[in-house]
Amino acid sequence: MPAASSASRPRRAPRVRYKNDDSASDEDFEYLGAKTRPTRAARRVQTYRESSDDDNSDSSAVETDANQDSRLPTPQSETTVRPHRPKRKPPAGPSKKRQVPNKRQKTQPSRSVRKSTDVTAVVSKPSTHARIPPWQTLPYFVLVNIMQYAAYPLYGPMSRQQPSVNWLCTTGSVCRSFHDACMATLLYSPPLYPLQQARGLMTLLKQDQDHPGTLSTSFRSKIRYLDIEVKHLLAKKGGISLDELISLTPQLRGIRLYSNYDDMTTVSWAQPASKKVRWTYPIDLIRRLESNNVVLRSFDWNGRFPNTTDVLKEAMAAHSRPSFKHMRDLTFLNLTLSEKTEKTDIASARSFLAVALKSLAALRSLCFRNCGMIDEFTMPMLPPGLLHLELTNCSHLTSEVLEGYLSSAGQGLRSLKLNNNQSMDLGFMANLKSLCPSLQRLEIDMVYIDPSSWHDRDPLFDELLPNGPPTWPSQLITISIENMRQLTEAAAEKFFASLVDASEDLPFLKKLSLKVILKDASWRDRAKMRQNWMPVFENVFLNTDKPSNIITNTLGFKRPPTVSQRQSTRIANGRLKELSMSENSDESDASTPKTAQARCDVVDLVISDQRPAETQYRENDFLDSEPSDDEEYRD
């Protein structure tokens, strides 16, 4: 039996040496010489999604070799006709399999091949032409700015922590310079939510105070601002002590005491539950700040703790103290008096607000959110000389009241943000150029949130532009007006034409975003308006020049263009824009200026009749997560 089996087995040919063969061992050569099929590993590439059973892989490989040997010619016949074989070199890219005769070829790649390809792509070496700059040699303050730009904000709605916190911790472990910059970014306004995270920070601050130099970073000297969620961190049993936290942060510059229910646009349904929080500003807050020689630059007063009148009274007393009187950024939240409030209490609250604002001579930024107190009586109390003014969800604010304040105190205003003000139309914008000549940022959103019902509220005005089309200040950089309501088609045409006509006087404009909701207009009229005005806005405002490749110029791969080349490119681009504008002028009825502004990086125009809502639902919100494979279910 053994003899017969050996006679039927093909006889192995003697080893043939080639001139350029550099095999290191006989085993390697026998393995390569015995295989006449395409050069590939007998064992499949293991991936993380596959089981790594070596026994099964070995057995399958042996069976495959046996089947191939029974169908392929013997090695002796190949050595007689095979020409001189040079040394094999690894392929530069993914090589195709060599077709073997009498073997059926696969029409589709198998799953294992796709897996091995993916793994190979992941572990491939980076390009040798890429040059990584020495980031670690950048100055400390430059790295801090980079980390802040990449990581902020650290919190999302309802104090949800963003992945950027873990990213900062991971990036800080690369090198010492990255560690210092990431820690400075993380501790500038440290994440304190949830409670166990605040307790951990308190432990490190105490260790840094009791045993200085034992930590790699001085935690106490890097904290500048504190954002504290009152319900879970202070009012809750077992929470942290605000007095102790202030004593451990000597470089403190700002405090924000907030509630997760303050953002009415995301949690309007939970507003009634927010009234159950029982917490007041500590009596020793001012004393602790003064004992630590803390001079605040920013502070938030919240009418939830405990009510509007008491908060304004405390603000009036605090703003005259050394720790508060140099503030530059002030925010008031939830200053609303109920309808049952007596007139004497209303007058007292207004007087408290007036005194509190008058005590801050260095104030530059003022913000009112969810404040029903802002009306024709309190608006004139706002101080002059502001650079930034934000009025959000002030239901009693009207355009006439706002225009009256801007006429006396809007000369130096640079940023104006008006969101969710139900009674305010845009009549003041007819004189905006003269009211705010230095204005750089204009942001308006006309969605109105009603926390007492499940539907959004309608505006309390009949016409959006009662005084005619707007006038635009020449210093504007950003124009963002969302959900423009109560606007007719004729008024929208005048609004768009005012922007196009003023394009020559807007040399610094970089962003233009408009969302218009037309009143009593059919879908054909809206489509026609989009076709007419969108090309006009793009031709006039959109910057179509390609950004300069700073990396290529820095590395020396491309010479910068000469002066004559830049002039030729600028002239050619200008002529192309003029030609495109002349072609579109026949298709649109809008007035186009002779020269284009062409400096906006963002030009967005939306014309619809969709009712603005707190939450916009799309098609994906109504689709299943995955298609079902059940045939009966699909039938």
XYZ file of C-alpha atoms in Angstrom, residues 38-412:
375
model
C -1.182 33.301 -8.423
C 1.060 34.550 -5.655
C -1.051 35.169 -2.653
C -1.133 33.976 0.936
C -2.821 30.637 1.499
C -4.485 31.908 4.610
C -7.089 34.615 4.454
C -6.284 37.961 5.973
C -7.736 38.077 9.476
C -9.908 41.041 10.273
C -11.512 42.207 13.486
C -14.887 41.005 12.280
C -13.708 37.451 11.518
C -12.954 34.541 13.814
C -9.261 33.688 14.087
C -9.510 29.874 14.105
C -6.098 28.681 12.921
C -7.097 25.048 12.584
C -9.884 25.748 10.142
C -7.688 28.083 8.121
C -4.882 25.514 7.864
C -7.199 22.728 6.820
C -8.858 24.849 4.161
C -5.477 25.864 2.809
C -4.342 22.221 2.529
C -7.509 21.221 0.712
C -7.112 24.088 -1.712
C -3.521 23.115 -2.489
C -4.534 19.538 -3.124
C -7.254 20.523 -5.556
C -4.941 22.851 -7.425
C -2.230 20.190 -7.766
C -4.688 17.767 -9.291
C -5.724 20.175 -12.035
C -2.521 22.063 -12.846
C 0.486 20.783 -14.824
C 3.452 19.341 -12.971
C 6.388 21.470 -11.942
C 8.713 19.580 -14.333
C 6.883 20.829 -17.411
C 6.995 24.381 -16.184
C 10.717 24.366 -15.499
C 11.515 23.206 -19.014
C 9.703 26.042 -20.769
C 9.954 28.775 -18.167
C 12.346 31.562 -19.271
C 14.819 33.353 -17.120
C 13.017 34.632 -14.010
C 14.316 37.874 -12.516
C 13.969 38.756 -8.877
C 10.423 39.558 -7.936
C 9.629 43.021 -6.704
C 6.606 43.954 -4.610
C 3.844 45.479 -6.745
C 3.369 49.226 -6.512
C -0.396 48.991 -6.310
C -3.170 46.434 -6.100
C -2.193 43.784 -8.708
C -4.695 41.668 -10.588
C -4.803 37.905 -10.103
C -3.183 35.771 -12.783
C -5.846 33.713 -14.487
C -5.393 29.956 -14.216
C -6.656 27.757 -17.080
C -9.530 25.347 -16.454
C -10.624 27.354 -13.425
C -13.810 29.335 -13.278
C -13.177 32.991 -12.499
C -15.317 34.863 -9.985
C -17.613 37.453 -11.459
C -17.931 39.386 -8.172
C -15.327 39.927 -5.490
C -15.802 37.834 -2.400
C -16.384 39.311 0.990
C -12.989 38.194 2.236
C -11.261 40.071 -0.571
C -13.120 43.231 0.304
C -12.170 42.863 3.938
C -8.511 42.359 3.161
C -8.570 45.365 0.874
C -10.032 47.538 3.615
C -7.429 46.390 6.100
C -4.645 47.054 3.629
C -5.941 50.570 3.027
C -5.962 51.310 6.737
C -2.401 50.159 7.400
C -0.933 51.696 4.257
C 2.013 53.986 4.777
C 1.439 57.733 4.561
C 2.589 59.599 1.532
C 6.271 60.467 1.560
C 5.525 63.845 0.005
C 3.480 65.033 3.008
C 5.364 67.348 5.312
C 4.062 67.787 8.858
C 4.923 71.212 10.247
C 6.507 71.334 13.698
C 3.310 72.260 15.508
C 4.902 71.764 18.912
C 7.256 74.690 18.274
C 4.428 77.213 17.901
C 4.118 79.823 20.651
C 1.959 78.952 23.617
C -0.758 81.525 22.947
C -1.022 80.454 19.298
C -1.579 76.843 20.329
C -4.179 77.917 22.881
C -6.113 79.799 20.186
C -5.974 76.748 17.924
C -7.251 74.432 20.648
C -10.048 76.810 21.603
C -11.171 77.135 18.000
C -11.181 73.351 17.571
C -12.805 72.387 20.882
C -15.368 75.034 21.824
C -18.149 74.768 22.814
C -17.547 72.165 25.486
C -21.280 71.915 26.276
C -24.340 71.376 24.143
C -28.051 71.833 24.926
C -29.126 70.728 28.393
C -25.464 70.757 29.510
C -24.628 67.713 27.411
C -20.891 67.262 27.233
C -19.388 67.374 23.757
C -16.748 64.923 22.441
C -14.294 67.812 22.321
C -13.582 67.346 26.043
C -12.157 63.862 25.463
C -10.394 65.138 22.360
C -8.566 67.758 24.415
C -7.475 65.120 26.927
C -6.180 62.869 24.150
C -4.409 65.646 22.261
C -2.769 66.855 25.450
C -0.881 63.561 25.747
C 1.051 64.093 22.494
C 3.762 66.403 23.824
C 4.398 68.921 26.546
C 3.492 71.976 24.485
C 0.188 70.384 23.462
C -0.450 69.420 27.077
C -0.093 72.995 28.313
C -2.311 74.403 25.546
C -5.025 71.760 25.982
C -5.107 72.151 29.749
C -5.365 75.930 29.417
C -8.277 75.495 26.993
C -10.021 72.968 29.209
C -9.576 74.939 32.427
C -10.379 78.381 31.004
C -14.057 77.535 31.574
C -13.929 74.007 33.039
C -16.813 71.576 32.497
C -18.486 71.101 35.881
C -21.552 69.115 34.837
C -22.433 66.453 36.053
C -21.900 66.560 39.817
C -19.131 63.954 40.057
C -17.078 65.911 37.569
C -17.392 69.056 39.683
C -16.340 67.119 42.764
C -13.266 65.804 40.967
C -12.235 69.322 40.002
C -12.727 70.513 43.572
C -10.405 67.754 44.783
C -7.677 68.824 42.361
C -8.078 72.471 43.325
C -7.693 71.613 47.009
C -4.593 69.542 46.283
C -3.117 72.390 44.258
C -3.784 74.777 47.137
C -2.530 72.547 49.974
C 0.428 71.008 48.123
C 1.557 73.403 45.387
C 3.873 71.942 42.780
C 2.646 68.356 43.113
C 0.460 68.578 39.996
C 1.729 68.950 36.447
C -0.571 71.940 35.928
C -1.525 74.767 38.243
C -5.297 74.355 38.167
C -6.099 77.348 40.350
C -4.302 79.873 38.133
C -5.903 78.779 34.837
C -9.623 79.005 35.668
C -11.171 82.255 34.420
C -14.904 81.559 34.065
C -17.345 79.264 35.866
C -20.552 77.946 34.270
C -22.612 76.361 37.047
C -25.927 74.554 36.566
C -27.822 75.451 39.736
C -30.301 72.591 40.073
C -27.811 69.701 39.897
C -24.652 71.324 41.274
C -25.832 73.762 43.958
C -29.470 73.171 44.921
C -29.205 69.402 44.987
C -28.453 67.711 48.294
C -24.763 66.879 48.433
C -23.857 69.472 45.806
C -20.730 71.594 45.758
C -20.240 74.792 47.734
C -20.184 77.958 45.628
C -18.331 79.813 48.375
C -15.586 77.173 48.504
C -15.303 77.026 44.711
C -14.790 80.796 44.491
C -12.136 80.653 47.215
C -10.180 78.087 45.149
C -10.169 80.182 41.934
C -8.205 83.404 42.538
C -8.042 84.331 38.809
C -11.819 84.230 38.352
C -13.261 86.761 35.866
C -16.831 85.640 35.262
C -19.663 83.560 36.758
C -22.721 82.191 34.993
C -25.391 80.604 37.196
C -27.889 79.000 34.853
C -30.587 76.365 34.609
C -30.972 73.718 31.947
C -34.456 75.119 31.332
C -33.218 78.571 30.331
C -33.010 77.626 26.653
C -36.673 77.822 25.715
C -36.034 76.820 22.106
C -35.015 73.290 23.130
C -36.961 72.547 26.315
C -40.090 74.662 26.051
C -42.208 71.719 27.175
C -40.308 71.524 30.491
C -40.711 75.143 31.558
C -43.369 74.476 34.246
C -41.055 71.967 35.961
C -38.298 74.565 36.222
C -40.276 76.562 38.781
C -39.686 73.860 41.380
C -36.038 74.868 41.869
C -35.674 76.534 45.263
C -32.392 78.387 45.353
C -31.321 81.992 45.946
C -28.090 83.865 45.457
C -25.919 83.414 48.582
C -25.703 86.323 50.979
C -21.947 85.818 51.298
C -21.323 85.879 47.532
C -20.177 89.506 47.437
C -18.136 89.105 50.619
C -16.306 86.062 49.264
C -15.491 87.809 45.986
C -14.107 90.847 47.795
C -12.080 88.770 50.258
C -10.375 87.013 47.322
C -9.846 90.329 45.477
C -11.850 89.033 42.511
C -12.859 91.668 39.947
C -15.546 90.263 37.667
C -15.748 91.073 33.960
C -18.863 89.021 33.236
C -21.896 87.951 35.252
C -25.388 86.524 34.632
C -28.417 87.402 36.747
C -31.196 84.826 36.512
C -34.746 85.711 37.538
C -35.449 82.093 38.483
C -33.436 82.421 41.708
C -35.885 83.073 43.256
C -37.926 85.776 41.449
C -37.527 88.880 39.307
C -37.907 91.550 41.996
C -35.463 89.969 44.459
C -32.857 89.371 41.760
C -32.996 92.978 40.540
C -32.694 94.214 44.114
C -29.581 92.082 44.669
C -28.134 93.266 41.344
C -28.648 96.894 42.338
C -26.762 96.326 45.603
C -23.961 94.288 44.011
C -23.162 96.564 41.050
C -21.959 99.327 43.328
C -19.343 97.066 44.961
C -15.708 96.852 43.739
C -16.108 93.259 42.535
C -18.918 94.177 40.093
C -18.624 97.807 39.063
C -15.939 97.142 36.399
C -18.012 94.573 34.513
C -18.027 94.718 30.721
C -20.445 91.865 29.933
C -23.843 91.587 31.653
C -26.730 89.185 31.010
C -30.247 89.143 32.455
C -32.453 86.074 32.111
C -36.100 85.395 32.945
C -37.044 88.884 34.110
C -40.816 88.632 33.811
C -43.535 89.956 36.090
C -46.856 88.170 36.261
C -50.116 89.859 35.356
C -51.174 89.812 39.001
C -48.206 91.923 40.089
C -49.215 95.209 41.648
C -48.229 98.501 40.044
C -46.045 99.473 42.991
C -44.014 96.271 42.646
C -43.678 96.839 38.906
C -42.410 100.380 39.492
C -39.941 99.111 42.116
C -38.581 96.460 39.765
C -38.079 99.031 37.002
C -36.255 101.389 39.359
C -33.992 98.547 40.558
C -33.083 97.780 36.936
C -32.338 101.413 36.146
C -30.013 101.813 39.147
C -28.282 98.498 38.457
C -27.474 99.509 34.864
C -26.452 103.049 35.725
C -23.759 101.811 38.146
C -21.780 100.052 35.372
C -19.831 102.733 33.540
C -17.567 100.234 31.722
C -20.395 98.062 30.372
C -19.934 97.150 26.687
C -22.124 94.079 26.157
C -25.717 93.746 27.376
C -28.059 90.810 26.862
C -31.712 90.246 27.808
C -33.172 86.768 27.304
C -36.709 85.711 28.122
C -37.383 89.107 29.656
C -40.960 90.348 29.488
C -39.914 93.503 31.349
C -38.338 95.006 28.232
C -40.935 97.453 26.939
C -41.411 101.162 26.277
C -40.679 101.950 29.946
C -37.483 99.954 30.507
C -35.872 100.244 27.062
C -34.837 103.907 27.553
C -33.051 102.835 30.767
C -30.430 100.907 28.802
C -27.036 102.625 28.979
C -25.367 104.288 25.970
C -21.966 103.290 24.644
C -22.762 99.605 24.134
C -20.873 97.604 21.516
C -23.074 94.501 21.627
C -26.817 94.322 22.297
C -28.874 91.138 22.343
C -32.645 91.015 22.868
C -34.036 87.480 22.739
C -37.611 86.410 23.410
C -38.739 89.785 24.720
C -42.432 89.565 23.905
C -43.253 93.241 24.600
C -40.443 94.751 22.526
C -41.668 96.708 19.500
C -39.867 98.236 16.549
C -40.757 101.776 17.615
C -39.286 101.261 21.093
C -36.083 99.795 19.659
C -35.731 102.617 17.137
C -36.136 105.172 19.915
C -33.230 103.660 21.847
C -30.995 103.280 18.772
C -31.542 106.903 17.792
C -29.902 108.046 21.030
C -27.453 105.241 21.868
C -26.813 103.254 18.681
C -23.978 105.282 17.170
C -21.240 103.003 18.475
